Amino acid sequence: MKLIAINLDCPDPLALAAFYQQATGLEPHPRSDADFAGLNGEHGLFIGFQRVDDHRAPSWPDQTVPQQLHICFKVEEDLDAAEARLLELGAAKPDHQPHGDRARVLTDPAGHPFCIIAR
């Protein structure tokens, strides 16, 4: 079995795909549209973003609306620089930061938590 795709529910697939494309440099899938957008990753891994009406963003770390998925990214720059770049792109930084200096938890524009980890 080989993992080939990860899909995130969201209110605006094209906007969320644009955020992750700018953050990662992955190539947009040519058939992306307002209902389902995607990015082509390394080794055939695809990241998809599907429109869900009345999407409710996760309320991490509170579990009122569970996170359901947590993506981790290794960054080449130091954590402060990576965090600043991602915040500029539209990410947010929750107050709760459980990893100390090893990693940072951010949320994407649709509210999904993700971690950045230094090399």
mmCIF file of N, CA and C in Angstrom, residues 34-91:
data_model
loop_
_atom_site.group_PDB
_atom_site.id
_atom_site.type_symbol
_atom_site.label_atom_id
_atom_site.label_comp_id
_atom_site.label_asym_id
_atom_site.label_seq_id
_atom_site.Cartn_x
_atom_site.Cartn_y
_atom_site.Cartn_z
ATOM 1 N N ALA A 34 -13.152 25.461 -8.379
ATOM 2 C CA ALA A 34 -13.724 26.007 -7.151
ATOM 3 C C ALA A 34 -14.256 24.935 -6.202
ATOM 4 N N ASP A 35 -14.490 23.724 -6.693
ATOM 5 C CA ASP A 35 -14.986 22.653 -5.820
ATOM 6 C C ASP A 35 -13.885 21.714 -5.326
ATOM 7 N N PHE A 36 -12.831 21.570 -6.111
ATOM 8 C CA PHE A 36 -11.727 20.692 -5.712
ATOM 9 C C PHE A 36 -10.445 21.186 -6.372
ATOM 10 N N ALA A 37 -9.478 21.514 -5.555
ATOM 11 C CA ALA A 37 -8.186 21.977 -6.066
ATOM 12 C C ALA A 37 -7.103 21.071 -5.506
ATOM 13 N N GLY A 38 -5.964 21.057 -6.166
ATOM 14 C CA GLY A 38 -4.903 20.184 -5.695
ATOM 15 C C GLY A 38 -3.517 20.683 -6.043
ATOM 16 N N LEU A 39 -2.552 20.082 -5.360
ATOM 17 C CA LEU A 39 -1.137 20.349 -5.598
ATOM 18 C C LEU A 39 -0.439 19.025 -5.826
ATOM 19 N N ASN A 40 0.434 18.999 -6.816
ATOM 20 C CA ASN A 40 1.219 17.803 -7.098
ATOM 21 C C ASN A 40 2.519 17.869 -6.316
ATOM 22 N N GLY A 41 2.741 16.859 -5.478
ATOM 23 C CA GLY A 41 3.929 16.823 -4.643
ATOM 24 C C GLY A 41 4.975 15.862 -5.150
ATOM 25 N N GLU A 42 6.022 15.735 -4.358
ATOM 26 C CA GLU A 42 7.122 14.838 -4.705
ATOM 27 C C GLU A 42 6.682 13.384 -4.624
ATOM 28 N N HIS A 43 7.288 12.564 -5.437
ATOM 29 C CA HIS A 43 7.070 11.119 -5.433
ATOM 30 C C HIS A 43 5.599 10.767 -5.637
ATOM 31 N N GLY A 44 4.860 11.632 -6.355
ATOM 32 C CA GLY A 44 3.474 11.345 -6.676
ATOM 33 C C GLY A 44 2.465 11.685 -5.592
ATOM 34 N N LEU A 45 2.895 12.244 -4.468
ATOM 35 C CA LEU A 45 1.947 12.592 -3.411
ATOM 36 C C LEU A 45 1.147 13.818 -3.824
ATOM 37 N N PHE A 46 -0.158 13.731 -3.697
ATOM 38 C CA PHE A 46 -1.087 14.786 -4.088
ATOM 39 C C PHE A 46 -1.746 15.336 -2.829
ATOM 40 N N ILE A 47 -1.830 16.664 -2.720
ATOM 41 C CA ILE A 47 -2.564 17.290 -1.626
ATOM 42 C C ILE A 47 -3.783 17.950 -2.236
ATOM 43 N N GLY A 48 -4.975 17.516 -1.794
ATOM 44 C CA GLY A 48 -6.222 18.022 -2.350
ATOM 45 C C GLY A 48 -6.989 18.860 -1.343
ATOM 46 N N PHE A 49 -7.821 19.741 -1.862
ATOM 47 C CA PHE A 49 -8.623 20.651 -1.053
ATOM 48 C C PHE A 49 -10.037 20.612 -1.605
ATOM 49 N N GLN A 50 -10.971 20.097 -0.807
ATOM 50 C CA GLN A 50 -12.329 19.931 -1.316
ATOM 51 C C GLN A 50 -13.309 20.842 -0.585
ATOM 52 N N ARG A 51 -14.189 21.463 -1.377
ATOM 53 C CA ARG A 51 -15.188 22.377 -0.833
ATOM 54 C C ARG A 51 -16.189 21.607 0.023
ATOM 55 N N VAL A 52 -16.428 22.146 1.214
ATOM 56 C CA VAL A 52 -17.455 21.619 2.107
ATOM 57 C C VAL A 52 -18.311 22.804 2.543
ATOM 58 N N ASP A 53 -19.581 22.745 2.172
ATOM 59 C CA ASP A 53 -20.482 23.810 2.605
ATOM 60 C C ASP A 53 -20.575 23.793 4.122
ATOM 61 N N ASP A 54 -20.646 24.954 4.722
ATOM 62 C CA ASP A 54 -20.732 25.099 6.185
ATOM 63 C C ASP A 54 -19.536 24.478 6.906
ATOM 64 N N HIS A 55 -18.369 24.536 6.267
ATOM 65 C CA HIS A 55 -17.150 24.019 6.895
ATOM 66 C C HIS A 55 -16.934 24.698 8.242
ATOM 67 N N ARG A 56 -16.612 23.910 9.247
ATOM 68 C CA ARG A 56 -16.284 24.445 10.570
ATOM 69 C C ARG A 56 -14.801 24.183 10.811
ATOM 70 N N ALA A 57 -14.056 25.239 11.018
ATOM 71 C CA ALA A 57 -12.616 25.108 11.238
ATOM 72 C C ALA A 57 -12.353 24.378 12.549
ATOM 73 N N PRO A 58 -11.291 23.564 12.606
ATOM 74 C CA PRO A 58 -10.914 22.920 13.852
ATOM 75 C C PRO A 58 -10.653 23.966 14.940
ATOM 76 N N SER A 59 -10.900 23.585 16.185
ATOM 77 C CA SER A 59 -10.721 24.512 17.308
ATOM 78 C C SER A 59 -9.529 24.115 18.166
ATOM 79 N N TRP A 60 -8.452 23.689 17.544
ATOM 80 C CA TRP A 60 -7.261 23.214 18.228
ATOM 81 C C TRP A 60 -6.693 24.291 19.145
ATOM 82 N N PRO A 61 -6.246 23.949 20.365
ATOM 83 C CA PRO A 61 -6.144 22.613 20.944
ATOM 84 C C PRO A 61 -7.438 22.116 21.592
ATOM 85 N N ASP A 62 -8.407 22.981 21.747
ATOM 86 C CA ASP A 62 -9.724 22.592 22.236
ATOM 87 C C ASP A 62 -10.314 21.598 21.233
ATOM 88 N N GLN A 63 -11.031 20.617 21.678
ATOM 89 C CA GLN A 63 -11.580 19.605 20.774
ATOM 90 C C GLN A 63 -13.073 19.782 20.508
ATOM 91 N N THR A 64 -13.597 21.002 20.697
ATOM 92 C CA THR A 64 -14.996 21.261 20.368
ATOM 93 C C THR A 64 -15.260 20.884 18.908
ATOM 94 N N VAL A 65 -14.366 21.311 18.023
ATOM 95 C CA VAL A 65 -14.356 20.856 16.631
ATOM 96 C C VAL A 65 -12.986 20.210 16.436
ATOM 97 N N PRO A 66 -12.925 18.866 16.426
ATOM 98 C CA PRO A 66 -11.626 18.169 16.368
ATOM 99 C C PRO A 66 -10.810 18.540 15.128
ATOM 100 N N GLN A 67 -9.482 18.439 15.276
ATOM 101 C CA GLN A 67 -8.599 18.785 14.167
ATOM 102 C C GLN A 67 -8.672 17.776 13.037
ATOM 103 N N GLN A 68 -8.916 16.525 13.298
ATOM 104 C CA GLN A 68 -9.090 15.461 12.307
ATOM 105 C C GLN A 68 -7.851 15.139 11.489
ATOM 106 N N LEU A 69 -6.962 16.075 11.320
ATOM 107 C CA LEU A 69 -5.753 15.849 10.540
ATOM 108 C C LEU A 69 -4.717 16.866 10.979
ATOM 109 N N HIS A 70 -3.467 16.447 11.010
ATOM 110 C CA HIS A 70 -2.385 17.351 11.401
ATOM 111 C C HIS A 70 -1.213 17.058 10.479
ATOM 112 N N ILE A 71 -0.790 18.042 9.720
ATOM 113 C CA ILE A 71 0.309 17.874 8.772
ATOM 114 C C ILE A 71 1.567 18.501 9.372
ATOM 115 N N CYS A 72 2.712 17.860 9.183
ATOM 116 C CA CYS A 72 3.988 18.403 9.650
ATOM 117 C C CYS A 72 4.895 18.637 8.441
ATOM 118 N N PHE A 73 5.590 19.777 8.472
ATOM 119 C CA PHE A 73 6.508 20.144 7.402
ATOM 120 C C PHE A 73 7.890 20.420 7.985
ATOM 121 N N LYS A 74 8.909 19.897 7.339
ATOM 122 C CA LYS A 74 10.285 20.244 7.690
ATOM 123 C C LYS A 74 10.626 21.505 6.915
ATOM 124 N N VAL A 75 11.221 22.499 7.590
ATOM 125 C CA VAL A 75 11.577 23.750 6.923
ATOM 126 C C VAL A 75 13.088 23.878 6.835
ATOM 127 N N GLU A 76 13.551 24.501 5.768
ATOM 128 C CA GLU A 76 14.983 24.680 5.557
ATOM 129 C C GLU A 76 15.528 25.851 6.362
ATOM 130 N N GLU A 77 14.743 26.938 6.471
ATOM 131 C CA GLU A 77 15.181 28.096 7.224
ATOM 132 C C GLU A 77 14.945 27.866 8.718
ATOM 133 N N ASP A 78 15.398 28.778 9.572
ATOM 134 C CA ASP A 78 15.137 28.603 10.996
ATOM 135 C C ASP A 78 13.648 28.827 11.259
ATOM 136 N N LEU A 79 13.174 28.369 12.406
ATOM 137 C CA LEU A 79 11.750 28.412 12.701
ATOM 138 C C LEU A 79 11.184 29.831 12.706
ATOM 139 N N ASP A 80 11.942 30.792 13.238
ATOM 140 C CA ASP A 80 11.445 32.176 13.263
ATOM 141 C C ASP A 80 11.203 32.700 11.852
ATOM 142 N N ALA A 81 12.139 32.452 10.947
ATOM 143 C CA ALA A 81 11.993 32.923 9.568
ATOM 144 C C ALA A 81 10.834 32.203 8.874
ATOM 145 N N ALA A 82 10.735 30.893 9.068
ATOM 146 C CA ALA A 82 9.648 30.136 8.442
ATOM 147 C C ALA A 82 8.300 30.593 8.981
ATOM 148 N N GLU A 83 8.219 30.784 10.282
ATOM 149 C CA GLU A 83 6.975 31.246 10.885
ATOM 150 C C GLU A 83 6.574 32.609 10.323
ATOM 151 N N ALA A 84 7.499 33.534 10.254
ATOM 152 C CA ALA A 84 7.204 34.873 9.743
ATOM 153 C C ALA A 84 6.699 34.805 8.303
ATOM 154 N N ARG A 85 7.339 33.983 7.483
ATOM 155 C CA ARG A 85 6.941 33.840 6.071
ATOM 156 C C ARG A 85 5.527 33.274 5.972
ATOM 157 N N LEU A 86 5.217 32.263 6.777
ATOM 158 C CA LEU A 86 3.901 31.633 6.721
ATOM 159 C C LEU A 86 2.810 32.551 7.273
ATOM 160 N N LEU A 87 3.118 33.306 8.309
ATOM 161 C CA LEU A 87 2.148 34.267 8.839
ATOM 162 C C LEU A 87 1.831 35.326 7.788
ATOM 163 N N GLU A 88 2.850 35.742 7.044
ATOM 164 C CA GLU A 88 2.657 36.714 5.968
ATOM 165 C C GLU A 88 1.745 36.168 4.867
ATOM 166 N N LEU A 89 1.805 34.842 4.652
ATOM 167 C CA LEU A 89 0.972 34.205 3.626
ATOM 168 C C LEU A 89 -0.464 33.989 4.088
ATOM 169 N N GLY A 90 -0.734 34.163 5.384
ATOM 170 C CA GLY A 90 -2.101 34.000 5.880
ATOM 171 C C GLY A 90 -2.281 32.975 6.966
ATOM 172 N N ALA A 91 -1.202 32.325 7.403
ATOM 173 C CA ALA A 91 -1.302 31.395 8.522
ATOM 174 C C ALA A 91 -1.557 32.182 9.806
#
